[in-house]
mmCIF file of C-alpha atoms and ligand atoms in Angstrom:
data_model
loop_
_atom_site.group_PDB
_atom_site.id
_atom_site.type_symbol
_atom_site.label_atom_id
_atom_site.label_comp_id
_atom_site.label_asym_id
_atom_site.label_seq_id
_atom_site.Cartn_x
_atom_site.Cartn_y
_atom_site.Cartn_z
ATOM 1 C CA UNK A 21 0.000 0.000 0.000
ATOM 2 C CA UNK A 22 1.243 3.532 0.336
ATOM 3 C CA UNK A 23 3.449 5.095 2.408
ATOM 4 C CA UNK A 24 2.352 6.810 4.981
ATOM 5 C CA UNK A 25 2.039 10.826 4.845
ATOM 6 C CA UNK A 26 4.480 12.190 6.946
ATOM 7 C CA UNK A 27 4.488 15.877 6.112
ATOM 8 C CA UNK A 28 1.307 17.383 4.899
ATOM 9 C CA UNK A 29 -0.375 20.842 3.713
ATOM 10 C CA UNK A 30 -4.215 20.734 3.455
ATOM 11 C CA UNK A 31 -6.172 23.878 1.801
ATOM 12 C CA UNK A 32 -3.257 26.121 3.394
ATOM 13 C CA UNK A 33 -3.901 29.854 3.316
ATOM 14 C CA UNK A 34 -0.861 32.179 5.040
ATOM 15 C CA UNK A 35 1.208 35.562 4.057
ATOM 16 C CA UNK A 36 2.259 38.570 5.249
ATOM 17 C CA UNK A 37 -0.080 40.802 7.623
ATOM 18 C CA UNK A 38 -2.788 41.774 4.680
ATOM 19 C CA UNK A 39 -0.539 39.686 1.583
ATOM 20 C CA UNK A 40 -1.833 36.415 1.126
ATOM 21 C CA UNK A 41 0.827 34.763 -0.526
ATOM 22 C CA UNK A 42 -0.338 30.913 -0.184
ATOM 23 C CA UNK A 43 -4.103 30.627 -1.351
ATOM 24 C CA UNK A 44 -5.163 27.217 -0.835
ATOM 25 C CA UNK A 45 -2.062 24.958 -0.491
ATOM 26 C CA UNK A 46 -2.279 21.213 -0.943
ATOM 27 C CA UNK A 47 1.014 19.017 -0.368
ATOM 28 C CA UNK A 48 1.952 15.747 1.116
ATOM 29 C CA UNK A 49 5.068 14.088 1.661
ATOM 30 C CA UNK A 50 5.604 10.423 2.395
ATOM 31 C CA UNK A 51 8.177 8.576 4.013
ATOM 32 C CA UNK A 52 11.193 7.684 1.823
ATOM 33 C CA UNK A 53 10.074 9.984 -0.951
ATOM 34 C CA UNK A 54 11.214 13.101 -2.246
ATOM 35 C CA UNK A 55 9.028 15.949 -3.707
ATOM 36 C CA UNK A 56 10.671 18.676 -5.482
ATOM 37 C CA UNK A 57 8.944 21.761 -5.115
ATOM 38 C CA UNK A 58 9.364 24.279 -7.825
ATOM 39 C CA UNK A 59 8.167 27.766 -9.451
ATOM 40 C CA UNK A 60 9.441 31.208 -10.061
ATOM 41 C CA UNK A 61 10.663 33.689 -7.503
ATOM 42 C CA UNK A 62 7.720 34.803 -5.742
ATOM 43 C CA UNK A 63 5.726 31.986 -6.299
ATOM 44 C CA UNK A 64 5.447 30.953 -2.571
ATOM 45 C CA UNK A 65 8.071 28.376 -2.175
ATOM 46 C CA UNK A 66 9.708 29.662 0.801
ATOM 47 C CA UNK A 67 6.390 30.542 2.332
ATOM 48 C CA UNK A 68 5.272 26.818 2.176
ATOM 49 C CA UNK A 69 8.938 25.556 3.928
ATOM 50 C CA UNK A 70 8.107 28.672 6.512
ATOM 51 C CA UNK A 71 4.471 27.209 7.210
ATOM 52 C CA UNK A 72 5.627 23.504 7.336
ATOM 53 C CA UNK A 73 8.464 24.683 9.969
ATOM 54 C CA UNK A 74 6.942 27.204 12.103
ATOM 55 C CA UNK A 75 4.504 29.689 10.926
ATOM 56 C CA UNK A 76 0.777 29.130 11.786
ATOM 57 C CA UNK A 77 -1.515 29.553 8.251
ATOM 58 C CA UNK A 78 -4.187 31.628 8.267
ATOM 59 C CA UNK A 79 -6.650 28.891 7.268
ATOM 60 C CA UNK A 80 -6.333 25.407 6.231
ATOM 61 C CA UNK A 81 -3.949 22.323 8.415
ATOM 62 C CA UNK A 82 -0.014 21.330 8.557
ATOM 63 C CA UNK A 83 -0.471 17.588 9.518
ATOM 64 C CA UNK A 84 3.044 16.003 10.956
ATOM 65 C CA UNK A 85 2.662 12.149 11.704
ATOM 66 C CA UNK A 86 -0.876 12.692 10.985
ATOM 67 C CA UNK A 87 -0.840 15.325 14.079
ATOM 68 C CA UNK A 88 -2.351 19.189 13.460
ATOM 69 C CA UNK A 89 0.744 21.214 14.367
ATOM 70 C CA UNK A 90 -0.621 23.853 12.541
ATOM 71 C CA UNK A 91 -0.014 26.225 16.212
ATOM 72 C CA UNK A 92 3.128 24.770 17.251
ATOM 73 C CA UNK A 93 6.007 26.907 17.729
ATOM 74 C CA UNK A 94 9.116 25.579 15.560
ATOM 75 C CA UNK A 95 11.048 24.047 18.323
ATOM 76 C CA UNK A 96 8.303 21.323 18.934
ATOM 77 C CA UNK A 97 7.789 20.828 15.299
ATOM 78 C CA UNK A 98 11.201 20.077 15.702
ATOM 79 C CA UNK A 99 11.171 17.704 18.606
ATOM 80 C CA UNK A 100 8.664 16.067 16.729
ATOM 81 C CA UNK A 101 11.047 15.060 13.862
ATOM 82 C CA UNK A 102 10.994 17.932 11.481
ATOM 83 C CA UNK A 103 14.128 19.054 10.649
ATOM 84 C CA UNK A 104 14.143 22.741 8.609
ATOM 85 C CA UNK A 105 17.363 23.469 6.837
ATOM 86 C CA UNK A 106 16.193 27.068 5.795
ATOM 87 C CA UNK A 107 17.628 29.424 2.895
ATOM 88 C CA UNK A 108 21.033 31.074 3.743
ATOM 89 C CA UNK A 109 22.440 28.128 5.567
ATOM 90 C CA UNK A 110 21.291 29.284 9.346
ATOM 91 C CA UNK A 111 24.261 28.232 10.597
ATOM 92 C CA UNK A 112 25.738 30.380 13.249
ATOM 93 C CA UNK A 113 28.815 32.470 11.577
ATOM 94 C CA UNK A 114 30.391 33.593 15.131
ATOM 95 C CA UNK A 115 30.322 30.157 16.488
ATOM 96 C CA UNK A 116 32.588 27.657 15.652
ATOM 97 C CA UNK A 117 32.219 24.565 13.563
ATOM 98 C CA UNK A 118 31.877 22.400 16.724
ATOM 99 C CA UNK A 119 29.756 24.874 18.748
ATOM 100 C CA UNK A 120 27.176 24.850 16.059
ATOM 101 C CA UNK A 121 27.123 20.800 15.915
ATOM 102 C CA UNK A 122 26.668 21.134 19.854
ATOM 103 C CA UNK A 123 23.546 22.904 19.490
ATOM 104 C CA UNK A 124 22.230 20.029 17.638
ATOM 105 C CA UNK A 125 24.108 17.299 18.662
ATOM 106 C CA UNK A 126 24.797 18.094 22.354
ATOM 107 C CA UNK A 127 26.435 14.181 22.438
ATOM 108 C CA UNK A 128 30.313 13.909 21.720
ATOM 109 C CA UNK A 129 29.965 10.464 20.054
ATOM 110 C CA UNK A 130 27.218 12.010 17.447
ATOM 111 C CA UNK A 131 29.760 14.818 16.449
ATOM 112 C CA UNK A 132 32.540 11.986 16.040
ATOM 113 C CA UNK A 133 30.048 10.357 13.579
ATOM 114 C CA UNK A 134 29.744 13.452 11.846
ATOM 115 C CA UNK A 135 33.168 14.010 11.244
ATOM 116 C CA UNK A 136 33.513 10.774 10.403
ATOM 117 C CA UNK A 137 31.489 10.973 7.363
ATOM 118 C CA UNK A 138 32.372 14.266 7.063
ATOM 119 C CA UNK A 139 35.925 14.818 6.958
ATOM 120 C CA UNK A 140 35.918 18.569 5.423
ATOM 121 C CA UNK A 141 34.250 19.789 8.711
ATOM 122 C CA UNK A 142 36.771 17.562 11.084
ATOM 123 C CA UNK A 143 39.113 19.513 9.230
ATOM 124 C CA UNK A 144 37.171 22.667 10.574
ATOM 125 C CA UNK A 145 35.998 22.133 13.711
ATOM 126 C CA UNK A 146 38.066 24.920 15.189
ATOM 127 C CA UNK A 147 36.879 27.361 12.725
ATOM 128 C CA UNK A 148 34.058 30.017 12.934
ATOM 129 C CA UNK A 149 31.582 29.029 10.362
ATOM 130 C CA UNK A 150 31.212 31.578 9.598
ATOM 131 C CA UNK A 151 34.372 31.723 7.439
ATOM 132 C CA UNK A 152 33.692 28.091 5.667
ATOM 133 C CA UNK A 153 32.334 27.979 2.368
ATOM 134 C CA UNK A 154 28.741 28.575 1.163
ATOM 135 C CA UNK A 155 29.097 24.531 0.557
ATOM 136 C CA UNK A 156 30.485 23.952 3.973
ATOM 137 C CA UNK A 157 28.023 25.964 5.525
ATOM 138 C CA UNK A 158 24.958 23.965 3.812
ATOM 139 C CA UNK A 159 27.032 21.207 4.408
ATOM 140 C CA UNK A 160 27.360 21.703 8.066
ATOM 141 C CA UNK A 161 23.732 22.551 8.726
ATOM 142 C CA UNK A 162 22.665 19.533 7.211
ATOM 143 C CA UNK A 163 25.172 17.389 9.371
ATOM 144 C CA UNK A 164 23.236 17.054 11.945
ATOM 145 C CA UNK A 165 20.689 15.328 9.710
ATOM 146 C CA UNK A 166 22.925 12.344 8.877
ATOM 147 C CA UNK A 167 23.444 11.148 12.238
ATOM 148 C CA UNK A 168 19.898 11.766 13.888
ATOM 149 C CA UNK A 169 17.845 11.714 10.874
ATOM 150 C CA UNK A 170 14.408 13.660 11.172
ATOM 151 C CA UNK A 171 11.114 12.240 9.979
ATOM 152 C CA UNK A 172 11.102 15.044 7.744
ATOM 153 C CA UNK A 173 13.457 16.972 6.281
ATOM 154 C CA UNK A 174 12.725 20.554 4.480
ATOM 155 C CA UNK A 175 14.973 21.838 2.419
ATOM 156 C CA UNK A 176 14.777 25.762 0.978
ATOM 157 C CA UNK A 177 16.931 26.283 -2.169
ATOM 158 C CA UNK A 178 19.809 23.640 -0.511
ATOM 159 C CA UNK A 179 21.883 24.898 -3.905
ATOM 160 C CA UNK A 180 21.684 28.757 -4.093
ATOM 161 C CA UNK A 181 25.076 29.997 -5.330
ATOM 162 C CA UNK A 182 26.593 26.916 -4.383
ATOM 163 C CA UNK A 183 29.212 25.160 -6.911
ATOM 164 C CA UNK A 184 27.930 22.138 -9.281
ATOM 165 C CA UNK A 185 30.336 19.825 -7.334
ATOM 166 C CA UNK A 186 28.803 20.731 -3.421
ATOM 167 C CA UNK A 187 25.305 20.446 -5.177
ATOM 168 C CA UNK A 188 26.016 17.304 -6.384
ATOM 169 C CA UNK A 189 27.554 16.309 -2.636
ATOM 170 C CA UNK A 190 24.704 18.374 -1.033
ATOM 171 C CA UNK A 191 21.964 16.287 -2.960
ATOM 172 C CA UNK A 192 24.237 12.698 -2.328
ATOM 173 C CA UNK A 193 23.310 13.498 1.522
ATOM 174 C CA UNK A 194 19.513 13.884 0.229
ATOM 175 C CA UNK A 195 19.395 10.639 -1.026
ATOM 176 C CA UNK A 196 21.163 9.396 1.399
ATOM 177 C CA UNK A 197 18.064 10.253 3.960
ATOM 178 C CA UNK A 198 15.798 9.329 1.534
ATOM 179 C CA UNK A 199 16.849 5.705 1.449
ATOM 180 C CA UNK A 200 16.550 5.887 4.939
ATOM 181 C CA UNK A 201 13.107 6.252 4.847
ATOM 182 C CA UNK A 202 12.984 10.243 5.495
ATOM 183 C CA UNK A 203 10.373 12.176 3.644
ATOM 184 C CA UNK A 204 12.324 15.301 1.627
ATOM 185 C CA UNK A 205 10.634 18.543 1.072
ATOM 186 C CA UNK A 206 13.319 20.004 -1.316
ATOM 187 C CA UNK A 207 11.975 23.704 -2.972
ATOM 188 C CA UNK A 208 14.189 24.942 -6.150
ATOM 189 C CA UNK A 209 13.635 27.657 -8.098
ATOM 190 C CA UNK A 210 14.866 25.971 -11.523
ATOM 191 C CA UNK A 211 14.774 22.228 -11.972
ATOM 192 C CA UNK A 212 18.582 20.901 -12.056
ATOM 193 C CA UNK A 213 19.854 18.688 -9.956
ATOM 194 C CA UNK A 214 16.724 18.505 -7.667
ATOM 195 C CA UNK A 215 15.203 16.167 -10.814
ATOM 196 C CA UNK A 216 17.675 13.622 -10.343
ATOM 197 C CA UNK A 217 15.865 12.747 -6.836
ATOM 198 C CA UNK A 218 12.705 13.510 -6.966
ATOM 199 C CA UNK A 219 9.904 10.989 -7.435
ATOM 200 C CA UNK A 220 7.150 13.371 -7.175
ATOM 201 C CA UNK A 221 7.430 17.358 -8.592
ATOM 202 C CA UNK A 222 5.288 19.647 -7.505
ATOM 203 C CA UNK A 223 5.556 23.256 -9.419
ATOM 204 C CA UNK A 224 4.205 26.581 -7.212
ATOM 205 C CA UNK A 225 2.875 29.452 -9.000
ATOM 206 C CA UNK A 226 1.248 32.810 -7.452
ATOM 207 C CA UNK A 227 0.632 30.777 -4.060
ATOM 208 C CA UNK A 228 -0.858 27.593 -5.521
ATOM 209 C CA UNK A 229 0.170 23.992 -6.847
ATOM 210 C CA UNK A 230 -0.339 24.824 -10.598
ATOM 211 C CA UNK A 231 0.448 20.994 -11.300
ATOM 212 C CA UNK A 232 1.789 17.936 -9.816
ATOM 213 C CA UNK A 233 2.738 14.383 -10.295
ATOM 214 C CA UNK A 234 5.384 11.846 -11.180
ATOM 215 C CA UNK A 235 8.833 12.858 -12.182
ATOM 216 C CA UNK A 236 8.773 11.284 -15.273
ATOM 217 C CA UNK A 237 5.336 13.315 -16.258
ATOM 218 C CA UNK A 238 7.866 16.327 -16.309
ATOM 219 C CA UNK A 239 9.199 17.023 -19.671
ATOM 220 C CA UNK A 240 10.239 20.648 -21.409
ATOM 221 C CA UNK A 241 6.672 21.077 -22.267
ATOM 222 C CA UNK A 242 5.443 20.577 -18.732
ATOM 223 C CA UNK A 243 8.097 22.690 -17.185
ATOM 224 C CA UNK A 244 7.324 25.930 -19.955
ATOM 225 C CA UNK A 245 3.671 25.540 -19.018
ATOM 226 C CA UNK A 246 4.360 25.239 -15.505
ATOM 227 C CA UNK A 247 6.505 28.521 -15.006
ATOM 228 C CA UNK A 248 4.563 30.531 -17.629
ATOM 229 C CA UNK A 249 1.357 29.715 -16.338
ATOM 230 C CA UNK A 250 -0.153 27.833 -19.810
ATOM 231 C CA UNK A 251 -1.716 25.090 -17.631
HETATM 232 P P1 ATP B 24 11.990 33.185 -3.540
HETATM 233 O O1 ATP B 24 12.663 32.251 -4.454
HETATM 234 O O2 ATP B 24 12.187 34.619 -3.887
HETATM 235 O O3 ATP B 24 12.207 32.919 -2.079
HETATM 236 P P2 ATP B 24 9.447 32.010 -3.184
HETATM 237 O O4 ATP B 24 8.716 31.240 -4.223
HETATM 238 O O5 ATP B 24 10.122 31.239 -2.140
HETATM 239 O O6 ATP B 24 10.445 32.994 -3.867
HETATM 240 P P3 ATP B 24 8.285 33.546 -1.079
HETATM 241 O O7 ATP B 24 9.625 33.851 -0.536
HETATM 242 O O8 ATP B 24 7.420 32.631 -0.313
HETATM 243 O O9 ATP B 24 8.381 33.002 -2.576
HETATM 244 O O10 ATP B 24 7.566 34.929 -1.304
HETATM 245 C C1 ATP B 24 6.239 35.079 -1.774
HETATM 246 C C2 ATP B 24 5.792 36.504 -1.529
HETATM 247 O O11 ATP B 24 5.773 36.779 -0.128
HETATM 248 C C3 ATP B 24 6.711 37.540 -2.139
HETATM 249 O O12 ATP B 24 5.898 38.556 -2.681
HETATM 250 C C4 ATP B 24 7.505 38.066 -0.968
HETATM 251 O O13 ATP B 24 7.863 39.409 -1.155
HETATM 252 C C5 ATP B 24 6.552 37.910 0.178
HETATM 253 N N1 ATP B 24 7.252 37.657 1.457
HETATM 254 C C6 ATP B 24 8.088 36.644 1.703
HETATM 255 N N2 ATP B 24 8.544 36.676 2.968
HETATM 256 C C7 ATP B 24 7.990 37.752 3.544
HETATM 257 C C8 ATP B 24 8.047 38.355 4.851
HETATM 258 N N3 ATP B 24 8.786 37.812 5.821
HETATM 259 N N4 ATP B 24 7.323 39.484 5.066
HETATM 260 C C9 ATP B 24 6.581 40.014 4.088
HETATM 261 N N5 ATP B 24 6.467 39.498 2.836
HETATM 262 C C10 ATP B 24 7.156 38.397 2.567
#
């Protein structure tokens, strides 16, 4: 039968004080699967990752496990196995490479692990992150990921301005969780590498799902349509 819905978005309505950017939001993700969520700048995509991680919608449900946590603060949604690895990193810069895995991963042996299958950070453990990388930073805040994964893990442009070879490594962690039975929420603005993955695409325009469905449903056609609004 099917996997059951781990992360999901029924009829959600949210924005901004009087914007309404989301208007009637339907999205589920399942255990061991991977939906790519894409559309143009503006479309809502970061909106979506903000109400599945800790923003309340105005109307409509965030289910997690099957649970409304639709007025949870973010740190229970967290507790409760969502993990939310937002855009620009959100990795503290002043802190040190360590210090930020402590905050995750306040156990010694869980950092080992990450360095372990990590060695670019054991490298850096002494370092502010602050002066890693963009790729070491996205690779860091994911780290904690690997070792404790979530139930869920949302994922807000994972690539922005990031070089073809950390994408690559960046979405080799993805599927990594995925094949651990983690359910990926992974929003891009363009297609690329996020295709590779994904089993289900889902593609965002002015606040709604304009079309979804299997991965191999999306060809050039689907995509123009998509992103120009034709559908
Ligand atoms: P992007 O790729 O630019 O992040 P997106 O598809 O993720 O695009 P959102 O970031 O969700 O889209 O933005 C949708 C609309 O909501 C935009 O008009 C944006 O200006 C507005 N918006 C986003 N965040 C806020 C905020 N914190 N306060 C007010 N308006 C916001």
């Amino acid at each position: 039968g099917e996997r059951e819905a781990v992360l999901a978005l029924e009829g959600v309505v949210a924005g901004y004080g009087d914007a309404t950017v989301l208007r009637g939001v339907d999205l589920t993700v399942r255990a061991g699967q991977d939906v790519a969520l894409l559309g143009a700048n503006g479309a809502g995509k970061s909106t979506a990752c903000a109400v599945a991680g800790s923003m309340t919608p105005a109307a409509g449900r965030v289910l997690l496990d099957g649970r409304d946590v639709s007025a949870w603060p973010a740190h229970r949604r967290a507790r409760a196995g969502l993990y939310l690895a937002p855009e620009g990193r959100g990795v503290f810069p002043s802190l040190t490479v360590e210090e930020n895995l402590t905050t995750w991963l306040p156990d010694a042996a869980d950092r080992e692990r990450v360095y372990e299958r990590l060695p670019v950070l054991a490298g850096r453990r002494g370092l502010a992150a602050g002066a890693l990388s963009g790729g070491e930073q996205q690779i860091l805040a994911l780290a904690p990921a690997l070792v404790r994964p979530p139930k869920v893990l949302v994922a807000d442009e994972p690539s922005l301005g990031l070089a073809p070879l950390v994408v690559e490594q960046i979405f080799e962690l993805f599927g990594e969780l995925r094949d651990r039975g983690v359910a990926l929420l992974v929003v891009e603005e363009k297609a690329g590498e996020v295709l590779a993955l994904a089993d289900t695409v889902a593609f965002m325009r002015l606040g709604r799902i304009a079309w979804q469905g299997p991965r191999a449903e999306v060809d050039d056609e689907r995509m123009a349509a998509a992103y120009l609004g034709l559908d």
